[in-house]
Amino acid sequence: MTLVRETSPDDATVEAISDGLDAFNLLRAGPADWSPRFVVGRDGAGAVQAGMQVVVAYEWVFVRWLWVAEPFRNQGTGSRLLESAEAIARESGCRGVYLDTFTFQAPKFYERRGYREFGRLDDFPSGHSRIWLAKRL
Protein backbone atom coordinates (compact mmCIF):
# COMPACT_ATOMS: atom_id res chain seq x y z
CA MET A 1 0.00 0.00 0.00
CA THR A 2 1.20 3.50 -0.86
CA LEU A 3 0.21 6.40 1.40
CA VAL A 4 -0.31 9.78 -0.26
CA ARG A 5 -1.18 13.08 1.40
CA GLU A 6 -4.13 14.73 -0.35
CA THR A 7 -5.37 18.20 0.56
CA SER A 8 -8.52 17.97 -1.57
CA PRO A 9 -9.50 14.34 -2.17
CA ASP A 10 -12.40 13.71 -4.52
CA ASP A 11 -15.85 12.84 -3.19
CA ALA A 12 -15.42 9.13 -3.96
CA THR A 13 -12.26 8.98 -1.84
CA VAL A 14 -13.90 10.73 1.11
CA GLU A 15 -16.94 8.47 0.80
CA ALA A 16 -14.79 5.31 0.73
CA ILE A 17 -13.04 6.30 3.96
CA SER A 18 -16.25 7.40 5.68
CA ASP A 19 -18.17 4.29 4.59
CA GLY A 20 -15.33 2.03 5.74
CA LEU A 21 -15.28 3.57 9.21
CA ASP A 22 -19.09 3.56 9.43
CA ALA A 23 -19.21 -0.15 8.56
CA PHE A 24 -16.56 -0.96 11.17
CA ASN A 25 -18.40 1.04 13.85
CA LEU A 26 -21.79 -0.43 12.95
CA LEU A 27 -20.54 -3.97 13.56
CA ARG A 28 -19.18 -3.09 16.99
CA ALA A 29 -21.43 -0.34 18.35
CA GLY A 30 -24.65 -0.54 16.36
CA PRO A 31 -26.33 2.18 14.34
CA ALA A 32 -25.91 5.87 15.12
CA ASP A 33 -27.93 8.77 13.74
CA TRP A 34 -25.48 11.59 13.22
CA SER A 35 -28.03 13.84 11.49
CA PRO A 36 -27.90 17.38 12.87
CA ARG A 37 -30.72 19.02 14.78
CA PHE A 38 -30.93 22.75 15.32
CA VAL A 39 -32.48 25.14 17.82
CA VAL A 40 -32.47 28.73 16.54
CA GLY A 41 -33.17 32.02 18.34
CA ARG A 42 -34.42 34.93 16.23
CA ASP A 43 -35.13 38.52 17.16
CA GLY A 44 -38.35 40.37 16.36
CA ALA A 45 -37.12 41.08 12.82
CA GLY A 46 -36.38 37.40 12.22
CA ALA A 47 -32.58 37.76 12.32
CA VAL A 48 -30.67 34.86 13.86
CA GLN A 49 -29.28 35.94 17.24
CA ALA A 50 -28.58 32.55 18.83
CA GLY A 51 -28.43 28.92 17.90
CA MET A 52 -27.26 25.44 18.61
CA GLN A 53 -26.54 22.34 16.57
CA VAL A 54 -26.67 18.91 18.21
CA VAL A 55 -26.34 15.35 17.00
CA VAL A 56 -27.69 12.21 18.66
CA ALA A 57 -25.45 9.16 18.56
CA TYR A 58 -24.85 6.13 20.76
CA GLU A 59 -27.34 7.28 23.40
CA TRP A 60 -25.67 10.67 23.88
CA VAL A 61 -26.37 14.14 22.52
CA PHE A 62 -23.32 16.07 21.33
CA VAL A 63 -23.57 19.87 21.23
CA ARG A 64 -21.50 20.75 18.15
CA TRP A 65 -22.21 24.49 18.28
CA LEU A 66 -23.82 26.83 20.77
CA TRP A 67 -23.72 30.56 20.11
CA VAL A 68 -25.51 33.64 21.45
CA ALA A 69 -24.98 37.09 19.92
CA GLU A 70 -23.41 39.61 22.29
CA PRO A 71 -26.54 41.77 22.85
CA PHE A 72 -28.49 38.67 23.93
CA ARG A 73 -25.95 37.22 26.36
CA ASN A 74 -26.58 37.08 30.12
CA GLN A 75 -30.33 36.92 29.55
CA GLY A 76 -30.79 33.17 29.92
CA THR A 77 -30.64 32.33 26.21
CA GLY A 78 -27.62 30.04 26.55
CA SER A 79 -29.27 28.22 29.45
CA ARG A 80 -32.44 27.78 27.41
CA LEU A 81 -30.40 26.36 24.52
CA LEU A 82 -28.73 23.85 26.87
CA GLU A 83 -32.13 22.94 28.29
CA SER A 84 -33.23 22.25 24.71
CA ALA A 85 -30.25 19.94 24.20
CA GLU A 86 -31.15 18.10 27.39
CA ALA A 87 -34.80 17.85 26.28
CA ILE A 88 -33.68 16.35 22.96
CA ALA A 89 -31.56 13.87 24.93
CA ARG A 90 -34.47 12.83 27.13
CA GLU A 91 -36.86 12.56 24.16
CA SER A 92 -34.30 10.39 22.37
CA GLY A 93 -33.71 8.11 25.37
CA CYS A 94 -30.12 9.30 25.79
CA ARG A 95 -27.85 8.99 28.81
CA GLY A 96 -26.73 12.62 28.71
CA VAL A 97 -25.23 15.55 26.82
CA TYR A 98 -21.59 16.29 26.06
CA LEU A 99 -19.77 19.16 24.40
CA ASP A 100 -16.44 20.87 24.05
CA THR A 101 -15.39 24.46 24.65
CA PHE A 102 -12.23 26.50 25.06
CA THR A 103 -10.92 28.19 28.19
CA PHE A 104 -11.51 31.55 26.46
CA GLN A 105 -15.15 30.66 25.81
CA ALA A 106 -17.57 29.47 28.50
CA PRO A 107 -16.40 26.53 30.64
CA LYS A 108 -17.74 28.08 33.86
CA PHE A 109 -21.15 28.59 32.20
CA TYR A 110 -21.41 24.85 31.51
CA GLU A 111 -20.07 23.86 34.93
CA ARG A 112 -22.71 26.02 36.66
CA ARG A 113 -25.31 24.01 34.75
CA GLY A 114 -24.03 20.67 36.01
CA TYR A 115 -21.55 19.76 33.26
CA ARG A 116 -18.33 18.13 34.44
CA GLU A 117 -14.97 18.10 32.71
CA PHE A 118 -13.83 14.73 31.37
CA GLY A 119 -10.99 15.78 29.10
CA ARG A 120 -8.61 18.64 28.40
CA LEU A 121 -6.04 19.43 25.73
CA ASP A 122 -3.65 22.17 26.87
CA ASP A 123 -2.09 24.68 24.48
CA PHE A 124 -4.90 24.31 21.94
CA PRO A 125 -4.58 27.07 20.86
CA SER A 126 -1.35 28.20 22.47
CA GLY A 127 -1.95 29.59 25.94
CA HIS A 128 -5.47 28.13 26.11
CA SER A 129 -7.08 24.71 26.51
CA ARG A 130 -9.85 22.81 24.81
CA ILE A 131 -12.15 21.20 27.37
CA TRP A 132 -14.70 18.37 27.01
CA LEU A 133 -17.63 18.35 29.44
CA ALA A 134 -20.59 16.05 29.98
CA LYS A 135 -23.78 15.90 31.99
CA ARG A 136 -25.57 12.64 32.73
CA LEU A 137 -29.32 12.96 32.84
PDB file of C-alpha atoms in Angstrom:
ATOM      1  CA  MET A   1       0.000   0.000   0.000  1.00  0.00           C
ATOM      2  CA  THR A   2       1.203   3.497  -0.857  1.00  0.00           C
ATOM      3  CA  LEU A   3       0.208   6.396   1.398  1.00  0.00           C
ATOM      4  CA  VAL A   4      -0.309   9.776  -0.260  1.00  0.00           C
ATOM      5  CA  ARG A   5      -1.178  13.081   1.397  1.00  0.00           C
ATOM      6  CA  GLU A   6      -4.127  14.728  -0.348  1.00  0.00           C
ATOM      7  CA  THR A   7      -5.370  18.198   0.564  1.00  0.00           C
ATOM      8  CA  SER A   8      -8.521  17.967  -1.572  1.00  0.00           C
ATOM      9  CA  PRO A   9      -9.500  14.337  -2.168  1.00  0.00           C
ATOM     10  CA  ASP A  10     -12.403  13.712  -4.525  1.00  0.00           C
ATOM     11  CA  ASP A  11     -15.852  12.836  -3.193  1.00  0.00           C
ATOM     12  CA  ALA A  12     -15.418   9.133  -3.957  1.00  0.00           C
ATOM     13  CA  THR A  13     -12.257   8.977  -1.837  1.00  0.00           C
ATOM     14  CA  VAL A  14     -13.897  10.732   1.113  1.00  0.00           C
ATOM     15  CA  GLU A  15     -16.943   8.471   0.796  1.00  0.00           C
ATOM     16  CA  ALA A  16     -14.788   5.311   0.729  1.00  0.00           C
ATOM     17  CA  ILE A  17     -13.039   6.301   3.960  1.00  0.00           C
ATOM     18  CA  SER A  18     -16.253   7.398   5.677  1.00  0.00           C
ATOM     19  CA  ASP A  19     -18.166   4.295   4.593  1.00  0.00           C
ATOM     20  CA  GLY A  20     -15.335   2.031   5.736  1.00  0.00           C
ATOM     21  CA  LEU A  21     -15.278   3.569   9.211  1.00  0.00           C
ATOM     22  CA  ASP A  22     -19.091   3.563   9.430  1.00  0.00           C
ATOM     23  CA  ALA A  23     -19.211  -0.152   8.561  1.00  0.00           C
ATOM     24  CA  PHE A  24     -16.555  -0.957  11.172  1.00  0.00           C
ATOM     25  CA  ASN A  25     -18.401   1.036  13.853  1.00  0.00           C
ATOM     26  CA  LEU A  26     -21.792  -0.431  12.951  1.00  0.00           C
ATOM     27  CA  LEU A  27     -20.540  -3.970  13.559  1.00  0.00           C
ATOM     28  CA  ARG A  28     -19.183  -3.091  16.988  1.00  0.00           C
ATOM     29  CA  ALA A  29     -21.431  -0.340  18.351  1.00  0.00           C
ATOM     30  CA  GLY A  30     -24.651  -0.542  16.359  1.00  0.00           C
ATOM     31  CA  PRO A  31     -26.328   2.182  14.336  1.00  0.00           C
ATOM     32  CA  ALA A  32     -25.909   5.874  15.117  1.00  0.00           C
ATOM     33  CA  ASP A  33     -27.929   8.769  13.741  1.00  0.00           C
ATOM     34  CA  TRP A  34     -25.476  11.595  13.219  1.00  0.00           C
ATOM     35  CA  SER A  35     -28.027  13.841  11.492  1.00  0.00           C
ATOM     36  CA  PRO A  36     -27.901  17.381  12.867  1.00  0.00           C
ATOM     37  CA  ARG A  37     -30.721  19.018  14.782  1.00  0.00           C
ATOM     38  CA  PHE A  38     -30.926  22.754  15.315  1.00  0.00           C
ATOM     39  CA  VAL A  39     -32.476  25.141  17.825  1.00  0.00           C
ATOM     40  CA  VAL A  40     -32.468  28.731  16.544  1.00  0.00           C
ATOM     41  CA  GLY A  41     -33.167  32.020  18.340  1.00  0.00           C
ATOM     42  CA  ARG A  42     -34.422  34.925  16.234  1.00  0.00           C
ATOM     43  CA  ASP A  43     -35.125  38.516  17.165  1.00  0.00           C
ATOM     44  CA  GLY A  44     -38.349  40.373  16.357  1.00  0.00           C
ATOM     45  CA  ALA A  45     -37.116  41.081  12.820  1.00  0.00           C
ATOM     46  CA  GLY A  46     -36.378  37.400  12.218  1.00  0.00           C
ATOM     47  CA  ALA A  47     -32.577  37.758  12.319  1.00  0.00           C
ATOM     48  CA  VAL A  48     -30.667  34.860  13.864  1.00  0.00           C
ATOM     49  CA  GLN A  49     -29.283  35.938  17.243  1.00  0.00           C
ATOM     50  CA  ALA A  50     -28.579  32.551  18.834  1.00  0.00           C
ATOM     51  CA  GLY A  51     -28.428  28.920  17.902  1.00  0.00           C
ATOM     52  CA  MET A  52     -27.263  25.439  18.607  1.00  0.00           C
ATOM     53  CA  GLN A  53     -26.538  22.336  16.570  1.00  0.00           C
ATOM     54  CA  VAL A  54     -26.666  18.913  18.209  1.00  0.00           C
ATOM     55  CA  VAL A  55     -26.337  15.348  16.999  1.00  0.00           C
ATOM     56  CA  VAL A  56     -27.692  12.213  18.659  1.00  0.00           C
ATOM     57  CA  ALA A  57     -25.450   9.159  18.560  1.00  0.00           C
ATOM     58  CA  TYR A  58     -24.851   6.128  20.764  1.00  0.00           C
ATOM     59  CA  GLU A  59     -27.338   7.284  23.405  1.00  0.00           C
ATOM     60  CA  TRP A  60     -25.669  10.672  23.876  1.00  0.00           C
ATOM     61  CA  VAL A  61     -26.369  14.144  22.521  1.00  0.00           C
ATOM     62  CA  PHE A  62     -23.317  16.071  21.335  1.00  0.00           C
ATOM     63  CA  VAL A  63     -23.572  19.868  21.227  1.00  0.00           C
ATOM     64  CA  ARG A  64     -21.504  20.754  18.151  1.00  0.00           C
ATOM     65  CA  TRP A  65     -22.205  24.493  18.284  1.00  0.00           C
ATOM     66  CA  LEU A  66     -23.818  26.834  20.773  1.00  0.00           C
ATOM     67  CA  TRP A  67     -23.722  30.564  20.111  1.00  0.00           C
ATOM     68  CA  VAL A  68     -25.506  33.637  21.447  1.00  0.00           C
ATOM     69  CA  ALA A  69     -24.982  37.092  19.919  1.00  0.00           C
ATOM     70  CA  GLU A  70     -23.409  39.615  22.289  1.00  0.00           C
ATOM     71  CA  PRO A  71     -26.540  41.771  22.849  1.00  0.00           C
ATOM     72  CA  PHE A  72     -28.493  38.673  23.932  1.00  0.00           C
ATOM     73  CA  ARG A  73     -25.950  37.223  26.365  1.00  0.00           C
ATOM     74  CA  ASN A  74     -26.576  37.076  30.122  1.00  0.00           C
ATOM     75  CA  GLN A  75     -30.330  36.924  29.548  1.00  0.00           C
ATOM     76  CA  GLY A  76     -30.788  33.167  29.920  1.00  0.00           C
ATOM     77  CA  THR A  77     -30.636  32.331  26.214  1.00  0.00           C
ATOM     78  CA  GLY A  78     -27.618  30.043  26.552  1.00  0.00           C
ATOM     79  CA  SER A  79     -29.267  28.221  29.447  1.00  0.00           C
ATOM     80  CA  ARG A  80     -32.436  27.776  27.405  1.00  0.00           C
ATOM     81  CA  LEU A  81     -30.400  26.365  24.519  1.00  0.00           C
ATOM     82  CA  LEU A  82     -28.726  23.854  26.865  1.00  0.00           C
ATOM     83  CA  GLU A  83     -32.129  22.940  28.286  1.00  0.00           C
ATOM     84  CA  SER A  84     -33.232  22.249  24.706  1.00  0.00           C
ATOM     85  CA  ALA A  85     -30.250  19.936  24.195  1.00  0.00           C
ATOM     86  CA  GLU A  86     -31.155  18.103  27.393  1.00  0.00           C
ATOM     87  CA  ALA A  87     -34.797  17.847  26.284  1.00  0.00           C
ATOM     88  CA  ILE A  88     -33.678  16.350  22.961  1.00  0.00           C
ATOM     89  CA  ALA A  89     -31.557  13.870  24.929  1.00  0.00           C
ATOM     90  CA  ARG A  90     -34.473  12.833  27.132  1.00  0.00           C
ATOM     91  CA  GLU A  91     -36.865  12.560  24.163  1.00  0.00           C
ATOM     92  CA  SER A  92     -34.297  10.389  22.371  1.00  0.00           C
ATOM     93  CA  GLY A  93     -33.705   8.107  25.367  1.00  0.00           C
ATOM     94  CA  CYS A  94     -30.121   9.302  25.787  1.00  0.00           C
ATOM     95  CA  ARG A  95     -27.854   8.992  28.805  1.00  0.00           C
ATOM     96  CA  GLY A  96     -26.733  12.623  28.706  1.00  0.00           C
ATOM     97  CA  VAL A  97     -25.233  15.549  26.824  1.00  0.00           C
ATOM     98  CA  TYR A  98     -21.593  16.288  26.059  1.00  0.00           C
ATOM     99  CA  LEU A  99     -19.766  19.163  24.399  1.00  0.00           C
ATOM    100  CA  ASP A 100     -16.436  20.872  24.052  1.00  0.00           C
ATOM    101  CA  THR A 101     -15.391  24.463  24.653  1.00  0.00           C
ATOM    102  CA  PHE A 102     -12.232  26.495  25.056  1.00  0.00           C
ATOM    103  CA  THR A 103     -10.924  28.193  28.192  1.00  0.00           C
ATOM    104  CA  PHE A 104     -11.515  31.550  26.463  1.00  0.00           C
ATOM    105  CA  GLN A 105     -15.154  30.658  25.814  1.00  0.00           C
ATOM    106  CA  ALA A 106     -17.572  29.475  28.503  1.00  0.00           C
ATOM    107  CA  PRO A 107     -16.401  26.532  30.640  1.00  0.00           C
ATOM    108  CA  LYS A 108     -17.744  28.076  33.863  1.00  0.00           C
ATOM    109  CA  PHE A 109     -21.147  28.595  32.205  1.00  0.00           C
ATOM    110  CA  TYR A 110     -21.409  24.855  31.512  1.00  0.00           C
ATOM    111  CA  GLU A 111     -20.067  23.855  34.934  1.00  0.00           C
ATOM    112  CA  ARG A 112     -22.713  26.015  36.659  1.00  0.00           C
ATOM    113  CA  ARG A 113     -25.309  24.010  34.746  1.00  0.00           C
ATOM    114  CA  GLY A 114     -24.028  20.670  36.005  1.00  0.00           C
ATOM    115  CA  TYR A 115     -21.555  19.763  33.258  1.00  0.00           C
ATOM    116  CA  ARG A 116     -18.333  18.128  34.440  1.00  0.00           C
ATOM    117  CA  GLU A 117     -14.968  18.100  32.705  1.00  0.00           C
ATOM    118  CA  PHE A 118     -13.831  14.735  31.371  1.00  0.00           C
ATOM    119  CA  GLY A 119     -10.992  15.785  29.096  1.00  0.00           C
ATOM    120  CA  ARG A 120      -8.613  18.639  28.404  1.00  0.00           C
ATOM    121  CA  LEU A 121      -6.042  19.433  25.731  1.00  0.00           C
ATOM    122  CA  ASP A 122      -3.654  22.166  26.874  1.00  0.00           C
ATOM    123  CA  ASP A 123      -2.094  24.683  24.477  1.00  0.00           C
ATOM    124  CA  PHE A 124      -4.897  24.314  21.936  1.00  0.00           C
ATOM    125  CA  PRO A 125      -4.585  27.066  20.865  1.00  0.00           C
ATOM    126  CA  SER A 126      -1.347  28.198  22.467  1.00  0.00           C
ATOM    127  CA  GLY A 127      -1.954  29.593  25.944  1.00  0.00           C
ATOM    128  CA  HIS A 128      -5.468  28.129  26.105  1.00  0.00           C
ATOM    129  CA  SER A 129      -7.078  24.713  26.511  1.00  0.00           C
ATOM    130  CA  ARG A 130      -9.849  22.813  24.808  1.00  0.00           C
ATOM    131  CA  ILE A 131     -12.155  21.197  27.366  1.00  0.00           C
ATOM    132  CA  TRP A 132     -14.697  18.372  27.012  1.00  0.00           C
ATOM    133  CA  LEU A 133     -17.626  18.346  29.437  1.00  0.00           C
ATOM    134  CA  ALA A 134     -20.594  16.046  29.984  1.00  0.00           C
ATOM    135  CA  LYS A 135     -23.777  15.902  31.994  1.00  0.00           C
ATOM    136  CA  ARG A 136     -25.570  12.643  32.735  1.00  0.00           C
ATOM    137  CA  LEU A 137     -29.322  12.957  32.839  1.00  0.00           C
TER     138      LEU A 137
END
